[in-house]
Amino acid sequence: MDDQNFDLPKASVFVIHHYADNTGQMFEYIKSHLKWSHAEGQSGRQYCNMGADYLFDSDQFKDGEPIEPVVLKIMKKLNSDFSVAMNAAYASYYEDGNSELLFRSDKEPHVDLNQPIFVISYGGSRYITFKDIETL
């Protein structure tokens, strides 16, 4: 695996390229088997929240769907490899190269701030940008 580590002022980001196997097959399976919802106000992006309920900026809870077995398998591997205890997964599907996830600042009471957040990308590349919400 090709690894990169980025130390940010208030967080650390660790990138592992090629963490998962069979990414093309996994992408097609996830795309066709998850229960996707359309993101309000954002065309070209769909999401699926699995496990714990999720509180969006609108202060409305979105019930978590049951965790799809293939996603649970990925979560168990992450839990084992990184000694963490994930209880939820949030998947985003971008329909084309122009779709993006806007900056997030969710007020999520179910997130354990002592646990890392994992981003696994299948399909096309995406940029990830981090901002300090206290200095915006």
mmCIF file of N, CA and C in Angstrom:
data_model
loop_
_atom_site.group_PDB
_atom_site.id
_atom_site.type_symbol
_atom_site.label_atom_id
_atom_site.label_comp_id
_atom_site.label_asym_id
_atom_site.label_seq_id
_atom_site.Cartn_x
_atom_site.Cartn_y
_atom_site.Cartn_z
ATOM 1 N N MET A 1 0.844 -1.190 0.000
ATOM 2 C CA MET A 1 0.000 0.000 0.000
ATOM 3 C C MET A 1 0.881 1.243 0.000
ATOM 4 N N ASP A 2 0.429 2.257 -0.692
ATOM 5 C CA ASP A 2 1.122 3.532 -0.770
ATOM 6 C C ASP A 2 0.465 4.457 0.247
ATOM 7 N N ASP A 3 1.193 4.808 1.319
ATOM 8 C CA ASP A 3 0.615 5.569 2.420
ATOM 9 C C ASP A 3 1.111 7.013 2.418
ATOM 10 N N GLN A 4 0.255 7.928 2.907
ATOM 11 C CA GLN A 4 0.620 9.325 3.098
ATOM 12 C C GLN A 4 0.023 9.786 4.416
ATOM 13 N N ASN A 5 0.742 10.634 5.134
ATOM 14 C CA ASN A 5 0.264 11.165 6.398
ATOM 15 C C ASN A 5 0.306 12.692 6.323
ATOM 16 N N PHE A 6 -0.794 13.345 6.686
ATOM 17 C CA PHE A 6 -0.881 14.796 6.680
ATOM 18 C C PHE A 6 -1.244 15.256 8.085
ATOM 19 N N ASP A 7 -0.393 16.048 8.697
ATOM 20 C CA ASP A 7 -0.699 16.601 10.016
ATOM 21 C C ASP A 7 -1.320 17.978 9.837
ATOM 22 N N LEU A 8 -2.551 18.112 10.270
ATOM 23 C CA LEU A 8 -3.266 19.375 10.220
ATOM 24 C C LEU A 8 -3.255 19.979 11.616
ATOM 25 N N PRO A 9 -3.554 21.279 11.752
ATOM 26 C CA PRO A 9 -3.498 21.904 13.081
ATOM 27 C C PRO A 9 -4.364 21.217 14.146
ATOM 28 N N LYS A 10 -5.540 20.719 13.768
ATOM 29 C CA LYS A 10 -6.437 20.130 14.760
ATOM 30 C C LYS A 10 -6.827 18.701 14.423
ATOM 31 N N ALA A 11 -6.126 18.080 13.488
ATOM 32 C CA ALA A 11 -6.467 16.715 13.082
ATOM 33 C C ALA A 11 -5.295 16.105 12.329
ATOM 34 N N SER A 12 -5.360 14.826 12.186
ATOM 35 C CA SER A 12 -4.405 14.121 11.348
ATOM 36 C C SER A 12 -5.170 13.400 10.253
ATOM 37 N N VAL A 13 -4.612 13.385 9.067
ATOM 38 C CA VAL A 13 -5.207 12.678 7.946
ATOM 39 C C VAL A 13 -4.178 11.672 7.456
ATOM 40 N N PHE A 14 -4.588 10.438 7.367
ATOM 41 C CA PHE A 14 -3.721 9.360 6.924
ATOM 42 C C PHE A 14 -4.368 8.729 5.708
ATOM 43 N N VAL A 15 -3.682 8.750 4.579
ATOM 44 C CA VAL A 15 -4.228 8.236 3.326
ATOM 45 C C VAL A 15 -3.542 6.923 2.988
ATOM 46 N N ILE A 16 -4.354 5.909 2.740
ATOM 47 C CA ILE A 16 -3.848 4.615 2.289
ATOM 48 C C ILE A 16 -4.440 4.357 0.910
ATOM 49 N N HIS A 17 -3.595 4.343 -0.074
ATOM 50 C CA HIS A 17 -4.058 4.055 -1.435
ATOM 51 C C HIS A 17 -4.229 2.547 -1.582
ATOM 52 N N HIS A 18 -5.256 2.133 -2.276
ATOM 53 C CA HIS A 18 -5.502 0.725 -2.588
ATOM 54 C C HIS A 18 -5.725 -0.117 -1.327
ATOM 55 N N TYR A 19 -6.471 0.416 -0.361
ATOM 56 C CA TYR A 19 -6.763 -0.325 0.868
ATOM 57 C C TYR A 19 -7.670 -1.524 0.590
ATOM 58 N N ALA A 20 -8.657 -1.311 -0.249
ATOM 59 C CA ALA A 20 -9.642 -2.364 -0.522
ATOM 60 C C ALA A 20 -9.279 -3.126 -1.791
ATOM 61 N N ASP A 21 -9.709 -4.380 -1.843
ATOM 62 C CA ASP A 21 -9.526 -5.214 -3.029
ATOM 63 C C ASP A 21 -10.759 -5.118 -3.926
ATOM 64 N N ASN A 22 -10.604 -5.475 -5.177
ATOM 65 C CA ASN A 22 -11.715 -5.560 -6.130
ATOM 66 C C ASN A 22 -12.559 -4.293 -6.148
ATOM 67 N N THR A 23 -11.919 -3.143 -6.271
ATOM 68 C CA THR A 23 -12.654 -1.884 -6.156
ATOM 69 C C THR A 23 -13.710 -1.709 -7.244
ATOM 70 N N GLY A 24 -13.443 -2.171 -8.459
ATOM 71 C CA GLY A 24 -14.436 -2.042 -9.529
ATOM 72 C C GLY A 24 -15.687 -2.837 -9.228
ATOM 73 N N GLN A 25 -15.526 -4.077 -8.789
ATOM 74 C CA GLN A 25 -16.676 -4.914 -8.433
ATOM 75 C C GLN A 25 -17.392 -4.350 -7.210
ATOM 76 N N MET A 26 -16.619 -3.878 -6.236
ATOM 77 C CA MET A 26 -17.211 -3.326 -5.022
ATOM 78 C C MET A 26 -18.031 -2.087 -5.355
ATOM 79 N N PHE A 27 -17.496 -1.226 -6.209
ATOM 80 C CA PHE A 27 -18.209 -0.019 -6.613
ATOM 81 C C PHE A 27 -19.551 -0.374 -7.243
ATOM 82 N N GLU A 28 -19.562 -1.305 -8.189
ATOM 83 C CA GLU A 28 -20.800 -1.688 -8.863
ATOM 84 C C GLU A 28 -21.794 -2.313 -7.892
ATOM 85 N N TYR A 29 -21.311 -3.138 -6.963
ATOM 86 C CA TYR A 29 -22.192 -3.773 -5.991
ATOM 87 C C TYR A 29 -22.821 -2.726 -5.073
ATOM 88 N N ILE A 30 -21.994 -1.853 -4.526
ATOM 89 C CA ILE A 30 -22.501 -0.820 -3.614
ATOM 90 C C ILE A 30 -23.473 0.101 -4.345
ATOM 91 N N LYS A 31 -23.124 0.496 -5.559
ATOM 92 C CA LYS A 31 -23.980 1.400 -6.335
ATOM 93 C C LYS A 31 -25.365 0.796 -6.556
ATOM 94 N N SER A 32 -25.431 -0.518 -6.774
ATOM 95 C CA SER A 32 -26.716 -1.132 -7.099
ATOM 96 C C SER A 32 -27.460 -1.699 -5.884
ATOM 97 N N HIS A 33 -26.811 -1.853 -4.730
ATOM 98 C CA HIS A 33 -27.466 -2.499 -3.592
ATOM 99 C C HIS A 33 -27.825 -1.579 -2.413
ATOM 100 N N LEU A 34 -27.223 -0.406 -2.325
ATOM 101 C CA LEU A 34 -27.563 0.470 -1.203
ATOM 102 C C LEU A 34 -28.870 1.198 -1.480
ATOM 103 N N LYS A 35 -29.561 1.579 -0.425
ATOM 104 C CA LYS A 35 -30.812 2.331 -0.547
ATOM 105 C C LYS A 35 -30.454 3.823 -0.585
ATOM 106 N N TRP A 36 -30.317 4.350 -1.790
ATOM 107 C CA TRP A 36 -29.842 5.715 -1.981
ATOM 108 C C TRP A 36 -30.970 6.727 -1.808
ATOM 109 N N SER A 37 -30.635 7.877 -1.232
ATOM 110 C CA SER A 37 -31.530 9.033 -1.137
ATOM 111 C C SER A 37 -30.849 10.197 -1.843
ATOM 112 N N HIS A 38 -31.651 11.106 -2.397
ATOM 113 C CA HIS A 38 -31.075 12.279 -3.055
ATOM 114 C C HIS A 38 -30.825 13.363 -2.014
ATOM 115 N N ALA A 39 -29.673 13.996 -2.108
ATOM 116 C CA ALA A 39 -29.324 15.093 -1.213
ATOM 117 C C ALA A 39 -30.094 16.337 -1.619
ATOM 118 N N GLU A 40 -30.771 16.942 -0.648
ATOM 119 C CA GLU A 40 -31.554 18.146 -0.935
ATOM 120 C C GLU A 40 -30.632 19.277 -1.352
ATOM 121 N N GLY A 41 -31.001 19.982 -2.430
ATOM 122 C CA GLY A 41 -30.244 21.130 -2.881
ATOM 123 C C GLY A 41 -28.950 20.787 -3.596
ATOM 124 N N GLN A 42 -28.674 19.511 -3.804
ATOM 125 C CA GLN A 42 -27.446 19.113 -4.494
ATOM 126 C C GLN A 42 -27.793 18.110 -5.579
ATOM 127 N N SER A 43 -27.649 18.515 -6.808
ATOM 128 C CA SER A 43 -27.903 17.576 -7.893
ATOM 129 C C SER A 43 -26.648 16.747 -8.124
ATOM 130 N N GLY A 44 -26.849 15.535 -8.574
ATOM 131 C CA GLY A 44 -25.724 14.688 -8.911
ATOM 132 C C GLY A 44 -25.129 13.913 -7.753
ATOM 133 N N ARG A 45 -25.690 14.052 -6.548
ATOM 134 C CA ARG A 45 -25.166 13.313 -5.399
ATOM 135 C C ARG A 45 -26.300 12.600 -4.683
ATOM 136 N N GLN A 46 -26.050 11.347 -4.337
ATOM 137 C CA GLN A 46 -26.981 10.559 -3.539
ATOM 138 C C GLN A 46 -26.228 10.066 -2.305
ATOM 139 N N TYR A 47 -26.974 9.702 -1.271
ATOM 140 C CA TYR A 47 -26.328 9.230 -0.052
ATOM 141 C C TYR A 47 -27.094 8.060 0.532
ATOM 142 N N CYS A 48 -26.427 7.309 1.386
ATOM 143 C CA CYS A 48 -27.054 6.236 2.147
ATOM 144 C C CYS A 48 -26.412 6.216 3.522
ATOM 145 N N ASN A 49 -27.214 6.454 4.548
ATOM 146 C CA ASN A 49 -26.751 6.421 5.928
ATOM 147 C C ASN A 49 -27.112 5.070 6.526
ATOM 148 N N MET A 50 -26.128 4.373 7.054
ATOM 149 C CA MET A 50 -26.351 3.033 7.611
ATOM 150 C C MET A 50 -25.895 2.993 9.059
ATOM 151 N N GLY A 51 -26.652 2.325 9.893
ATOM 152 C CA GLY A 51 -26.291 2.195 11.299
ATOM 153 C C GLY A 51 -26.960 3.277 12.114
ATOM 154 N N ALA A 52 -26.176 4.072 12.814
ATOM 155 C CA ALA A 52 -26.699 5.121 13.695
ATOM 156 C C ALA A 52 -27.460 6.170 12.888
ATOM 157 N N ASP A 53 -28.499 6.752 13.517
ATOM 158 C CA ASP A 53 -29.226 7.852 12.891
ATOM 159 C C ASP A 53 -28.279 9.026 12.708
ATOM 160 N N TYR A 54 -28.597 9.901 11.768
ATOM 161 C CA TYR A 54 -27.708 10.998 11.414
ATOM 162 C C TYR A 54 -28.472 12.308 11.476
ATOM 163 N N LEU A 55 -27.901 13.303 12.142
ATOM 164 C CA LEU A 55 -28.517 14.621 12.272
ATOM 165 C C LEU A 55 -27.877 15.562 11.253
ATOM 166 N N PHE A 56 -28.682 16.050 10.318
ATOM 167 C CA PHE A 56 -28.178 16.963 9.298
ATOM 168 C C PHE A 56 -28.255 18.398 9.820
ATOM 169 N N ASP A 57 -27.610 19.315 9.101
ATOM 170 C CA ASP A 57 -27.615 20.730 9.492
ATOM 171 C C ASP A 57 -29.021 21.289 9.650
ATOM 172 N N SER A 58 -29.996 20.665 9.016
ATOM 173 C CA SER A 58 -31.373 21.137 9.102
ATOM 174 C C SER A 58 -32.025 20.756 10.428
ATOM 175 N N ASP A 59 -31.252 20.121 11.325
ATOM 176 C CA ASP A 59 -31.748 19.635 12.611
ATOM 177 C C ASP A 59 -32.810 18.557 12.458
ATOM 178 N N GLN A 60 -32.812 17.859 11.336
ATOM 179 C CA GLN A 60 -33.725 16.752 11.111
ATOM 180 C C GLN A 60 -32.939 15.450 11.082
ATOM 181 N N PHE A 61 -33.386 14.480 11.863
ATOM 182 C CA PHE A 61 -32.735 13.180 11.866
ATOM 183 C C PHE A 61 -33.122 12.406 10.616
ATOM 184 N N LYS A 62 -32.171 11.687 10.084
ATOM 185 C CA LYS A 62 -32.398 10.731 9.016
ATOM 186 C C LYS A 62 -32.119 9.366 9.614
ATOM 187 N N ASP A 63 -33.123 8.508 9.633
ATOM 188 C CA ASP A 63 -32.952 7.184 10.210
ATOM 189 C C ASP A 63 -31.878 6.420 9.454
ATOM 190 N N GLY A 64 -31.046 5.718 10.206
ATOM 191 C CA GLY A 64 -30.031 4.884 9.591
ATOM 192 C C GLY A 64 -30.647 3.624 9.007
ATOM 193 N N GLU A 65 -30.233 3.285 7.808
ATOM 194 C CA GLU A 65 -30.650 2.032 7.177
ATOM 195 C C GLU A 65 -29.866 0.887 7.808
ATOM 196 N N PRO A 66 -30.357 -0.350 7.678
ATOM 197 C CA PRO A 66 -29.540 -1.478 8.121
ATOM 198 C C PRO A 66 -28.218 -1.479 7.345
ATOM 199 N N ILE A 67 -27.152 -1.883 8.005
ATOM 200 C CA ILE A 67 -25.841 -1.887 7.350
ATOM 201 C C ILE A 67 -25.779 -3.047 6.364
ATOM 202 N N GLU A 68 -25.551 -2.716 5.111
ATOM 203 C CA GLU A 68 -25.428 -3.709 4.042
ATOM 204 C C GLU A 68 -24.269 -4.654 4.375
ATOM 205 N N PRO A 69 -24.449 -5.976 4.204
ATOM 206 C CA PRO A 69 -23.398 -6.934 4.587
ATOM 207 C C PRO A 69 -22.012 -6.635 4.021
ATOM 208 N N VAL A 70 -21.915 -6.193 2.776
ATOM 209 C CA VAL A 70 -20.592 -5.908 2.216
ATOM 210 C C VAL A 70 -19.971 -4.685 2.902
ATOM 211 N N VAL A 71 -20.787 -3.713 3.288
ATOM 212 C CA VAL A 71 -20.289 -2.544 4.023
ATOM 213 C C VAL A 71 -19.869 -2.966 5.426
ATOM 214 N N LEU A 72 -20.643 -3.838 6.050
ATOM 215 C CA LEU A 72 -20.283 -4.350 7.375
ATOM 216 C C LEU A 72 -18.943 -5.079 7.326
ATOM 217 N N LYS A 73 -18.694 -5.806 6.263
ATOM 218 C CA LYS A 73 -17.413 -6.503 6.106
ATOM 219 C C LYS A 73 -16.259 -5.498 6.051
ATOM 220 N N ILE A 74 -16.445 -4.400 5.315
ATOM 221 C CA ILE A 74 -15.428 -3.346 5.241
ATOM 222 C C ILE A 74 -15.229 -2.725 6.628
ATOM 223 N N MET A 75 -16.337 -2.448 7.329
ATOM 224 C CA MET A 75 -16.248 -1.852 8.661
ATOM 225 C C MET A 75 -15.501 -2.771 9.626
ATOM 226 N N LYS A 76 -15.781 -4.072 9.576
ATOM 227 C CA LYS A 76 -15.090 -5.018 10.456
ATOM 228 C C LYS A 76 -13.599 -5.052 10.169
ATOM 229 N N LYS A 77 -13.226 -4.964 8.891
ATOM 230 C CA LYS A 77 -11.804 -4.938 8.524
ATOM 231 C C LYS A 77 -11.148 -3.671 9.063
ATOM 232 N N LEU A 78 -11.805 -2.532 8.914
ATOM 233 C CA LEU A 78 -11.275 -1.283 9.458
ATOM 234 C C LEU A 78 -11.150 -1.356 10.980
ATOM 235 N N ASN A 79 -12.188 -1.886 11.633
ATOM 236 C CA ASN A 79 -12.146 -2.024 13.096
ATOM 237 C C ASN A 79 -10.955 -2.863 13.526
ATOM 238 N N SER A 80 -10.723 -3.956 12.820
ATOM 239 C CA SER A 80 -9.619 -4.851 13.154
ATOM 240 C C SER A 80 -8.261 -4.228 12.834
ATOM 241 N N ASP A 81 -8.133 -3.677 11.638
ATOM 242 C CA ASP A 81 -6.844 -3.128 11.206
ATOM 243 C C ASP A 81 -6.415 -1.903 11.996
ATOM 244 N N PHE A 82 -7.389 -1.110 12.481
ATOM 245 C CA PHE A 82 -7.061 0.155 13.132
ATOM 246 C C PHE A 82 -7.504 0.236 14.591
ATOM 247 N N SER A 83 -7.959 -0.880 15.167
ATOM 248 C CA SER A 83 -8.379 -0.938 16.577
ATOM 249 C C SER A 83 -9.389 0.154 16.908
ATOM 250 N N VAL A 84 -10.453 0.208 16.110
ATOM 251 C CA VAL A 84 -11.527 1.179 16.314
ATOM 252 C C VAL A 84 -12.844 0.437 16.492
ATOM 253 N N ALA A 85 -13.917 1.176 16.738
ATOM 254 C CA ALA A 85 -15.237 0.576 16.939
ATOM 255 C C ALA A 85 -16.282 1.378 16.175
ATOM 256 N N MET A 86 -16.309 1.222 14.857
ATOM 257 C CA MET A 86 -17.274 1.953 14.034
ATOM 258 C C MET A 86 -18.679 1.396 14.244
ATOM 259 N N ASN A 87 -19.677 2.295 14.282
ATOM 260 C CA ASN A 87 -21.063 1.858 14.451
ATOM 261 C C ASN A 87 -21.971 2.363 13.332
ATOM 262 N N ALA A 88 -21.394 3.038 12.351
ATOM 263 C CA ALA A 88 -22.217 3.599 11.285
ATOM 264 C C ALA A 88 -21.360 3.807 10.043
ATOM 265 N N ALA A 89 -22.048 3.907 8.911
ATOM 266 C CA ALA A 89 -21.381 4.222 7.647
ATOM 267 C C ALA A 89 -22.257 5.196 6.881
ATOM 268 N N TYR A 90 -21.640 6.139 6.245
ATOM 269 C CA TYR A 90 -22.344 7.125 5.423
ATOM 270 C C TYR A 90 -21.727 7.051 4.035
ATOM 271 N N ALA A 91 -22.493 6.630 3.064
ATOM 272 C CA ALA A 91 -21.992 6.481 1.704
ATOM 273 C C ALA A 91 -22.537 7.600 0.828
ATOM 274 N N SER A 92 -21.686 8.140 -0.016
ATOM 275 C CA SER A 92 -22.092 9.131 -1.008
ATOM 276 C C SER A 92 -21.813 8.569 -2.384
ATOM 277 N N TYR A 93 -22.736 8.821 -3.297
ATOM 278 C CA TYR A 93 -22.562 8.412 -4.688
ATOM 279 C C TYR A 93 -22.655 9.661 -5.552
ATOM 280 N N TYR A 94 -21.593 9.929 -6.300
ATOM 281 C CA TYR A 94 -21.536 11.077 -7.189
ATOM 282 C C TYR A 94 -21.768 10.585 -8.610
ATOM 283 N N GLU A 95 -22.776 11.131 -9.254
ATOM 284 C CA GLU A 95 -23.204 10.629 -10.555
ATOM 285 C C GLU A 95 -22.255 10.973 -11.692
ATOM 286 N N ASP A 96 -21.462 12.031 -11.531
ATOM 287 C CA ASP A 96 -20.525 12.403 -12.588
ATOM 288 C C ASP A 96 -19.355 13.164 -11.969
ATOM 289 N N GLY A 97 -18.414 13.545 -12.809
ATOM 290 C CA GLY A 97 -17.215 14.236 -12.335
ATOM 291 C C GLY A 97 -17.445 15.666 -11.882
ATOM 292 N N ASN A 98 -18.649 16.189 -12.060
ATOM 293 C CA ASN A 98 -18.944 17.560 -11.644
ATOM 294 C C ASN A 98 -19.621 17.633 -10.281
ATOM 295 N N SER A 99 -20.051 16.511 -9.744
ATOM 296 C CA SER A 99 -20.757 16.489 -8.463
ATOM 297 C C SER A 99 -19.742 16.532 -7.330
ATOM 298 N N GLU A 100 -20.147 17.151 -6.215
ATOM 299 C CA GLU A 100 -19.238 17.259 -5.078
ATOM 300 C C GLU A 100 -20.016 17.326 -3.773
ATOM 301 N N LEU A 101 -19.327 17.048 -2.695
ATOM 302 C CA LEU A 101 -19.884 17.195 -1.359
ATOM 303 C C LEU A 101 -19.463 18.561 -0.845
ATOM 304 N N LEU A 102 -20.422 19.369 -0.435
ATOM 305 C CA LEU A 102 -20.115 20.686 0.097
ATOM 306 C C LEU A 102 -19.488 20.545 1.481
ATOM 307 N N PHE A 103 -18.890 21.628 1.986
ATOM 308 C CA PHE A 103 -18.291 21.579 3.317
ATOM 309 C C PHE A 103 -19.336 21.192 4.346
ATOM 310 N N ARG A 104 -18.930 20.385 5.307
ATOM 311 C CA ARG A 104 -19.833 19.856 6.309
ATOM 312 C C ARG A 104 -19.476 20.429 7.680
ATOM 313 N N SER A 105 -20.482 20.609 8.493
ATOM 314 C CA SER A 105 -20.312 20.994 9.882
ATOM 315 C C SER A 105 -21.517 20.458 10.647
ATOM 316 N N ASP A 106 -21.715 19.157 10.562
ATOM 317 C CA ASP A 106 -22.889 18.536 11.156
ATOM 318 C C ASP A 106 -22.778 18.487 12.671
ATOM 319 N N LYS A 107 -23.924 18.606 13.307
ATOM 320 C CA LYS A 107 -24.009 18.527 14.771
ATOM 321 C C LYS A 107 -24.466 17.124 15.137
ATOM 322 N N GLU A 108 -23.568 16.195 15.046
ATOM 323 C CA GLU A 108 -23.923 14.787 15.165
ATOM 324 C C GLU A 108 -23.643 14.259 16.573
ATOM 325 N N PRO A 109 -24.702 14.025 17.377
ATOM 326 C CA PRO A 109 -24.478 13.558 18.750
ATOM 327 C C PRO A 109 -24.005 12.110 18.840
ATOM 328 N N HIS A 110 -24.181 11.316 17.786
ATOM 329 C CA HIS A 110 -23.795 9.907 17.828
ATOM 330 C C HIS A 110 -22.334 9.677 17.470
ATOM 331 N N VAL A 111 -21.657 10.721 16.994
ATOM 332 C CA VAL A 111 -20.264 10.558 16.588
ATOM 333 C C VAL A 111 -19.361 10.623 17.811
ATOM 334 N N ASP A 112 -18.556 9.598 17.975
ATOM 335 C CA ASP A 112 -17.552 9.559 19.037
ATOM 336 C C ASP A 112 -16.333 10.300 18.517
ATOM 337 N N LEU A 113 -16.054 11.473 19.069
ATOM 338 C CA LEU A 113 -14.964 12.307 18.570
ATOM 339 C C LEU A 113 -13.588 11.692 18.813
ATOM 340 N N ASN A 114 -13.537 10.631 19.604
ATOM 341 C CA ASN A 114 -12.275 9.931 19.819
ATOM 342 C C ASN A 114 -12.033 8.850 18.772
ATOM 343 N N GLN A 115 -13.012 8.627 17.911
ATOM 344 C CA GLN A 115 -12.873 7.637 16.834
ATOM 345 C C GLN A 115 -12.550 8.365 15.535
ATOM 346 N N PRO A 116 -11.765 7.742 14.673
ATOM 347 C CA PRO A 116 -11.466 8.381 13.383
ATOM 348 C C PRO A 116 -12.645 8.288 12.427
ATOM 349 N N ILE A 117 -12.583 9.068 11.385
ATOM 350 C CA ILE A 117 -13.529 9.000 10.286
ATOM 351 C C ILE A 117 -12.769 8.426 9.105
ATOM 352 N N PHE A 118 -13.346 7.422 8.455
ATOM 353 C CA PHE A 118 -12.717 6.793 7.303
ATOM 354 C C PHE A 118 -13.453 7.203 6.041
ATOM 355 N N VAL A 119 -12.702 7.499 5.006
ATOM 356 C CA VAL A 119 -13.260 7.783 3.692
ATOM 357 C C VAL A 119 -12.664 6.762 2.737
ATOM 358 N N ILE A 120 -13.513 5.970 2.122
ATOM 359 C CA ILE A 120 -13.064 4.994 1.139
ATOM 360 C C ILE A 120 -13.686 5.384 -0.186
ATOM 361 N N SER A 121 -12.855 5.531 -1.190
ATOM 362 C CA SER A 121 -13.325 5.997 -2.485
ATOM 363 C C SER A 121 -13.275 4.874 -3.514
ATOM 364 N N TYR A 122 -14.399 4.653 -4.181
ATOM 365 C CA TYR A 122 -14.482 3.734 -5.318
ATOM 366 C C TYR A 122 -14.908 4.561 -6.514
ATOM 367 N N GLY A 123 -14.467 4.192 -7.680
ATOM 368 C CA GLY A 123 -14.845 4.942 -8.870
ATOM 369 C C GLY A 123 -13.861 6.067 -9.107
ATOM 370 N N GLY A 124 -14.358 7.215 -9.594
ATOM 371 C CA GLY A 124 -13.502 8.338 -9.943
ATOM 372 C C GLY A 124 -12.885 9.021 -8.739
ATOM 373 N N SER A 125 -11.815 9.749 -8.990
ATOM 374 C CA SER A 125 -11.112 10.481 -7.936
ATOM 375 C C SER A 125 -11.914 11.700 -7.499
ATOM 376 N N ARG A 126 -11.729 12.091 -6.261
ATOM 377 C CA ARG A 126 -12.337 13.292 -5.705
ATOM 378 C C ARG A 126 -11.308 13.985 -4.826
ATOM 379 N N TYR A 127 -11.377 15.316 -4.803
ATOM 380 C CA TYR A 127 -10.562 16.079 -3.869
ATOM 381 C C TYR A 127 -11.282 16.137 -2.538
ATOM 382 N N ILE A 128 -10.536 16.116 -1.457
ATOM 383 C CA ILE A 128 -11.092 16.316 -0.118
ATOM 384 C C ILE A 128 -10.383 17.528 0.470
ATOM 385 N N THR A 129 -11.171 18.514 0.895
ATOM 386 C CA THR A 129 -10.616 19.731 1.465
ATOM 387 C C THR A 129 -11.125 19.883 2.891
ATOM 388 N N PHE A 130 -10.240 20.242 3.803
ATOM 389 C CA PHE A 130 -10.595 20.430 5.208
ATOM 390 C C PHE A 130 -10.451 21.905 5.551
ATOM 391 N N LYS A 131 -11.397 22.416 6.349
ATOM 392 C CA LYS A 131 -11.330 23.798 6.833
ATOM 393 C C LYS A 131 -11.571 23.792 8.339
ATOM 394 N N ASP A 132 -10.931 24.703 9.032
ATOM 395 C CA ASP A 132 -11.148 24.877 10.458
ATOM 396 C C ASP A 132 -12.408 25.719 10.626
ATOM 397 N N ILE A 133 -13.461 25.139 11.199
ATOM 398 C CA ILE A 133 -14.743 25.857 11.283
ATOM 399 C C ILE A 133 -14.665 27.045 12.246
ATOM 400 N N GLU A 134 -13.658 27.085 13.124
ATOM 401 C CA GLU A 134 -13.532 28.188 14.056
ATOM 402 C C GLU A 134 -12.937 29.428 13.403
ATOM 403 N N THR A 135 -12.287 29.265 12.245
ATOM 404 C CA THR A 135 -11.649 30.416 11.594
ATOM 405 C C THR A 135 -12.354 30.801 10.291
ATOM 406 N N LEU A 136 -13.523 30.257 10.026
ATOM 407 C CA LEU A 136 -14.250 30.607 8.795
ATOM 408 C C LEU A 136 -14.817 31.997 8.871
#
